Amino acid sequence: GWGAVFFDYDNDGDLDLAMTNGFETDRLETETPFKTDPTKLWRNDGGTLTDVSDLVGIDDDGTGKGLLVFDYDQDGDLDLFIVNNASGPVLYRNDMDNGNHWLRVKPRGRYSNRDGIGSVVTIVSDDGASVQHREISGGSHYLTQSEKVAHFGLGVSADPIQRLKVRWPSGIEQEFFDVAVDQVLEVIEPESPFQAWLVEHFSKAELFAGVVVDRQADPDGDGLNNSLEFGLGLDPKKADSSQPIEVLSGSAKGEKILRYQARSLPRGLGIRIEKSEDLQDWKACDSSDLEVFSAEETDDWGVKIFAARLLGNLPVKYLRLRVILED
């Protein structure tokens, strides 16, 4: 088909399928029986797709070249719009009133793109038994684009959503708890990954006071400022006894191995290891100084434990790890 889309038209929590088709040709109708192939809707019944086109009144047999879904009348269910070649478009307004509940999430990017394209929205039901995912797409169908909203059908339960998570293209993650159903929720991305990290770890009162959230502040007094705590994926309110860089003996005589933890930082942010002989003049280590040979994943998003080999006989007495932040 020229257009196909999975969407939850009956808000029961599983994805149904709609498709439009049609092909313009100079050949006889008998040679191209799909020229007026009608638009179809299949209802998902627990994993089995049932053709309900006639049941719900979808009978357009134009030369379909695209379709999209959106909440045309803003009543909480998804409507279907068909684009036909050489004839007018068709709008099927969804007036199903089956009592099922819903939630619509509108991402608004600030650090990522404004429409939140590439964002993944996940909801977990109140009992934790149901998990649904939606990705905001920028290329839904041929010649058409569905609305950039994550729509969730919730079935008969009116209980709040236990947990809602938005993962942005920037890597920022936001979580919301006990979210009310039957609403349109606009989620605004924080200004930067660092800002999102602050919101995750500090209360509104602490953020408002402004003292503990400065990049050079050290709320837990462990000698690591907020910039380093952020870059290393640490908790800024819990003192860490280990140093950012651990120097170990390698397998060969005189070989030194550096072991450090760092976050994979997006766009304009980075981790840098610097060297010095006198604690005054610091220079960045480059590929001729260090060879990273392993990166071990951790449970925290974007945080890895790296192991690097210190190359050559460098006149290095001191090493430090810095986080370069550019908002």
Coordinates of C-alpha atoms in Angstrom, one line a residue:
G1 CA 0.0 0.0 0.0
W2 CA 1.0 3.6 -0.5
G3 CA 0.2 4.3 3.2
A4 CA 0.0 2.1 6.2
V5 CA -0.1 3.0 9.9
F6 CA -0.4 1.2 13.2
F7 CA -2.5 3.2 15.7
D8 CA -4.9 2.4 18.5
Y9 CA -8.2 3.5 17.1
D10 CA -10.3 2.0 19.8
N11 CA -8.1 3.0 22.8
D12 CA -7.9 -0.6 24.1
G13 CA -4.1 -0.6 24.5
D14 CA -3.1 -2.5 21.4
L15 CA -2.2 -1.2 17.9
D16 CA -4.6 -1.6 15.0
L17 CA -3.6 -1.3 11.3
A18 CA -4.9 0.9 8.5
M19 CA -3.8 0.8 4.9
T20 CA -4.7 2.7 1.7
N21 CA -3.8 1.6 -1.8
G22 CA -4.4 2.4 -5.5
F23 CA -2.4 2.5 -8.7
E24 CA -2.8 4.7 -11.7
T25 CA -2.3 2.9 -15.1
D26 CA -3.4 3.0 -18.7
R27 CA -4.0 -0.7 -18.6
L28 CA -7.5 -2.3 -18.3
E29 CA -9.1 -2.7 -14.9
T30 CA -9.0 -6.5 -15.3
E31 CA -5.2 -6.3 -15.6
T32 CA -4.8 -4.1 -12.5
P33 CA -7.5 -5.2 -10.0
F34 CA -5.9 -3.2 -7.2
K35 CA -6.4 0.1 -9.0
T36 CA -9.5 0.8 -6.8
D37 CA -8.4 -1.4 -3.9
P38 CA -10.4 0.1 -0.9
T39 CA -8.8 1.5 2.2
K40 CA -8.7 -1.1 5.0
L41 CA -8.8 -1.1 8.8
W42 CA -7.8 -4.2 10.8
R43 CA -8.6 -4.3 14.5
N44 CA -6.1 -5.9 16.8
D45 CA -7.8 -8.5 19.0
G46 CA -5.1 -9.7 21.3
G47 CA -2.6 -10.2 18.4
T48 CA -5.2 -11.3 15.8
L49 CA -6.0 -8.7 13.1
T50 CA -9.6 -8.6 12.1
D51 CA -10.9 -6.7 9.1
V52 CA -13.5 -4.2 10.4
S53 CA -13.5 -1.8 7.5
D54 CA -17.2 -2.4 6.7
L55 CA -18.2 -2.5 10.3
V56 CA -16.9 1.0 11.0
G57 CA -17.8 2.5 7.6
I58 CA -14.4 2.8 5.9
D59 CA -15.1 2.2 2.2
D60 CA -13.0 4.8 0.2
D61 CA -11.9 3.2 -3.1
G62 CA -10.0 6.1 -4.5
T63 CA -6.4 5.9 -5.7
G64 CA -4.9 6.3 -2.2
K65 CA -1.5 7.8 -2.1
G66 CA -1.1 8.5 1.6
L67 CA -2.8 8.5 5.0
L68 CA -2.2 10.0 8.4
V69 CA -3.8 9.8 11.8
F70 CA -4.4 12.7 14.2
D71 CA -7.0 13.7 16.8
Y72 CA -9.0 16.0 14.4
D73 CA -11.8 16.9 16.9
Q74 CA -9.7 16.7 20.0
D75 CA -11.9 14.2 21.7
G76 CA -9.2 11.7 22.8
D77 CA -9.4 9.2 19.9
L78 CA -7.5 9.1 16.6
D79 CA -9.1 10.0 13.3
L80 CA -8.0 8.9 9.9
F81 CA -7.2 11.1 6.9
I82 CA -6.8 9.6 3.4
V83 CA -5.1 11.4 0.5
N84 CA -6.2 10.3 -3.0
N85 CA -4.6 10.9 -6.4
A86 CA -6.8 12.8 -8.9
S87 CA -9.7 13.1 -6.4
G88 CA -10.4 14.7 -3.1
P89 CA -9.1 13.6 0.3
V90 CA -11.3 11.7 2.8
L91 CA -11.6 12.3 6.5
Y92 CA -12.9 9.5 8.7
R93 CA -13.8 11.0 12.1
N94 CA -13.6 8.5 14.9
D95 CA -16.8 8.9 17.1
M96 CA -16.4 5.6 18.9
D97 CA -17.6 6.0 22.5
N98 CA -16.6 2.8 24.2
G99 CA -15.6 4.3 27.5
N100 CA -11.9 3.5 27.1
H101 CA -9.4 5.9 28.5
W102 CA -6.4 7.5 26.8
L103 CA -3.3 9.7 27.3
R104 CA -1.6 12.0 24.7
V105 CA 2.0 13.2 25.2
K106 CA 3.3 16.2 23.3
P107 CA 7.1 16.5 23.5
R108 CA 8.6 20.0 23.1
G109 CA 12.3 20.0 22.6
R110 CA 14.7 22.7 23.8
Y111 CA 18.1 21.0 23.6
S112 CA 16.9 18.6 20.9
N113 CA 14.8 19.6 18.0
R114 CA 11.6 21.5 18.9
D115 CA 9.1 18.8 17.7
G116 CA 10.9 16.1 19.7
I117 CA 11.4 13.9 16.6
G118 CA 13.3 10.8 17.7
S119 CA 12.0 10.9 21.2
V120 CA 10.7 7.7 22.8
V121 CA 7.8 7.9 25.2
T122 CA 7.2 4.9 27.5
I123 CA 4.3 4.4 29.9
V124 CA 3.9 1.7 32.6
S125 CA 0.4 0.9 33.9
D126 CA -0.7 1.2 37.5
D127 CA -0.2 -2.5 38.2
G128 CA 3.0 -2.6 36.2
A129 CA 1.7 -5.3 34.0
S130 CA 1.4 -3.2 30.8
V131 CA 4.2 -1.3 29.1
Q132 CA 3.7 0.7 25.9
H133 CA 6.2 2.6 23.8
R134 CA 5.8 5.3 21.1
E135 CA 8.5 7.0 19.0
I136 CA 7.9 10.5 17.6
S137 CA 8.7 10.1 13.9
G138 CA 9.5 12.7 11.2
G139 CA 8.7 10.4 8.3
S140 CA 5.5 8.6 8.9
H141 CA 4.1 7.8 5.5
Y142 CA 4.5 8.5 1.8
L143 CA 3.5 12.1 1.1
T144 CA 1.9 12.5 4.5
Q145 CA 2.9 13.1 8.1
S146 CA 0.9 12.0 11.2
E147 CA 0.8 14.3 14.2
K148 CA 4.0 14.4 16.3
V149 CA 2.2 13.2 19.4
A150 CA 2.5 10.0 21.4
H151 CA -1.1 8.6 21.7
F152 CA -1.8 5.8 24.2
G153 CA -5.0 3.8 24.5
L154 CA -5.5 2.6 28.1
G155 CA -8.5 0.4 28.0
V156 CA -11.2 0.5 30.7
S157 CA -8.9 1.4 33.6
A158 CA -9.1 5.0 34.8
D159 CA -6.2 4.5 37.3
P160 CA -3.2 7.0 37.0
I161 CA -0.2 5.9 34.9
Q162 CA 2.3 4.5 37.3
R163 CA 5.3 5.9 35.4
L164 CA 5.9 7.9 32.2
K165 CA 9.4 8.3 30.7
V166 CA 10.5 10.4 27.9
R167 CA 13.9 9.8 26.3
W168 CA 15.0 12.7 24.1
P169 CA 17.4 12.5 21.1
S170 CA 19.9 14.5 23.3
G171 CA 20.0 11.5 25.7
I172 CA 18.2 13.4 28.4
E173 CA 15.6 11.3 30.2
Q174 CA 12.6 12.6 32.2
E175 CA 10.3 10.6 34.4
F176 CA 6.8 11.4 35.7
F177 CA 4.8 9.4 38.2
D178 CA 1.0 8.9 38.9
V179 CA 0.0 10.7 35.7
A180 CA -3.7 11.3 35.3
V181 CA -5.4 9.7 32.3
D182 CA -7.7 11.4 29.7
Q183 CA -5.4 14.4 29.2
V184 CA -3.0 16.0 26.7
L185 CA 0.3 16.3 28.6
E186 CA 3.0 18.6 27.2
V187 CA 6.5 17.6 28.2
I188 CA 9.2 20.2 27.8
E189 CA 12.8 19.1 27.6
P190 CA 15.3 20.7 30.0
E191 CA 17.7 23.2 28.5
S192 CA 20.7 20.9 28.7
P193 CA 21.7 17.4 30.0
F194 CA 23.4 19.1 33.0
Q195 CA 20.1 20.9 33.8
A196 CA 18.2 17.6 33.6
W197 CA 20.8 16.0 35.9
L198 CA 20.3 18.9 38.5
V199 CA 16.5 18.4 38.4
E200 CA 17.0 14.7 38.9
H201 CA 19.1 15.1 42.1
F202 CA 18.0 18.3 43.8
S203 CA 14.7 19.4 45.2
K204 CA 12.8 22.5 43.9
A205 CA 13.8 24.4 47.0
E206 CA 17.5 23.6 46.5
L207 CA 17.3 24.5 42.8
F208 CA 15.6 27.8 43.7
A209 CA 18.2 28.6 46.3
G210 CA 20.9 28.3 43.6
V211 CA 23.8 27.6 45.9
V212 CA 24.3 23.9 45.5
V213 CA 23.6 23.8 41.7
D214 CA 26.5 25.9 40.6
R215 CA 28.9 23.9 38.4
Q216 CA 31.8 24.4 40.7
A217 CA 29.8 23.7 43.9
D218 CA 30.6 20.5 45.9
P219 CA 27.4 19.8 47.9
D220 CA 28.7 16.5 49.3
G221 CA 32.2 17.8 50.1
D222 CA 34.0 14.9 48.4
G223 CA 36.3 17.1 46.4
L224 CA 34.4 16.6 43.2
N225 CA 32.4 19.5 41.9
N226 CA 29.0 19.3 40.2
S227 CA 30.6 19.3 36.7
L228 CA 32.7 16.2 37.6
E229 CA 29.9 14.4 39.4
F230 CA 27.7 14.9 36.4
G231 CA 30.3 13.8 33.9
L232 CA 31.2 10.7 35.9
G233 CA 27.5 9.7 36.5
L234 CA 27.8 10.2 40.3
D235 CA 25.3 11.3 42.9
P236 CA 26.2 14.9 43.9
K237 CA 24.6 14.4 47.3
K238 CA 26.6 11.3 48.2
A239 CA 30.3 11.6 49.0
D240 CA 32.5 9.4 46.8
S241 CA 35.7 8.1 48.4
S242 CA 37.4 6.9 45.1
Q243 CA 39.3 9.3 42.9
P244 CA 38.2 10.0 39.3
I245 CA 41.3 8.3 37.9
E246 CA 42.8 5.1 39.3
V247 CA 46.3 4.2 38.2
L248 CA 47.1 0.5 38.1
S249 CA 50.1 -1.6 37.1
G250 CA 49.9 -3.2 33.7
S251 CA 50.9 -6.7 32.7
A252 CA 54.2 -5.6 31.3
K253 CA 57.0 -4.1 33.4
G254 CA 56.5 -0.4 34.0
E255 CA 53.2 -0.4 32.2
K256 CA 50.5 1.8 33.7
I257 CA 46.8 1.4 33.2
L258 CA 44.3 4.2 33.9
R259 CA 40.8 3.2 35.0
Y260 CA 38.1 5.9 35.1
Q261 CA 34.3 6.3 34.8
A262 CA 32.7 8.7 32.4
R263 CA 29.4 9.6 30.8
S264 CA 28.8 9.6 27.1
L265 CA 27.9 13.2 26.6
P266 CA 26.0 14.6 23.7
R267 CA 26.6 17.6 21.5
G268 CA 29.4 20.0 22.6
L269 CA 30.1 18.2 25.9
G270 CA 33.0 16.0 26.7
I271 CA 35.3 14.2 29.1
R272 CA 39.0 15.2 29.0
I273 CA 42.0 13.8 30.8
E274 CA 44.8 16.3 31.3
K275 CA 48.4 15.9 32.3
S276 CA 50.8 18.1 34.3
E277 CA 54.3 18.1 35.9
D278 CA 53.7 20.9 38.4
L279 CA 49.9 21.1 39.0
Q280 CA 50.0 24.5 37.3
D281 CA 50.4 23.9 33.6
W282 CA 47.8 21.4 32.4
K283 CA 47.6 20.0 28.8
A284 CA 45.1 17.6 27.3
C285 CA 46.2 14.0 26.8
D286 CA 45.9 12.9 23.2
S287 CA 46.0 9.7 21.2
S288 CA 49.8 9.6 21.5
D289 CA 49.5 9.6 25.3
L290 CA 46.6 7.2 26.0
E291 CA 45.2 4.1 24.3
V292 CA 41.7 3.2 25.4
F293 CA 41.3 -0.6 25.2
S294 CA 38.1 -1.4 27.0
A295 CA 34.8 0.3 27.9
E296 CA 32.5 -1.5 30.4
E297 CA 28.8 -0.6 30.4
T298 CA 27.2 0.3 33.8
D299 CA 23.5 0.3 34.8
D300 CA 23.3 4.1 34.6
W301 CA 22.4 5.7 31.2
G302 CA 25.5 6.7 29.2
V303 CA 28.0 5.8 31.9
K304 CA 30.9 3.5 31.2
I305 CA 34.1 2.4 33.0
F306 CA 37.1 2.9 30.7
A307 CA 40.5 1.3 30.8
A308 CA 43.3 3.1 29.0
R309 CA 47.0 2.3 28.6
L310 CA 49.5 5.2 29.4
L311 CA 51.9 5.1 26.4
G312 CA 55.6 5.9 26.3
N313 CA 57.7 7.4 29.0
L314 CA 55.9 10.7 29.4
P315 CA 57.2 13.2 32.0
V316 CA 53.8 13.1 33.7
K317 CA 53.5 13.4 37.5
Y318 CA 49.8 14.3 37.7
L319 CA 46.6 13.5 35.9
R320 CA 43.2 15.0 36.2
L321 CA 39.8 14.4 34.6
R322 CA 37.7 17.4 33.5
V323 CA 34.3 17.8 32.1
I324 CA 34.0 20.4 29.4
L325 CA 30.4 21.7 29.3
E326 CA 29.0 24.0 26.6
D327 CA 25.3 24.9 27.0

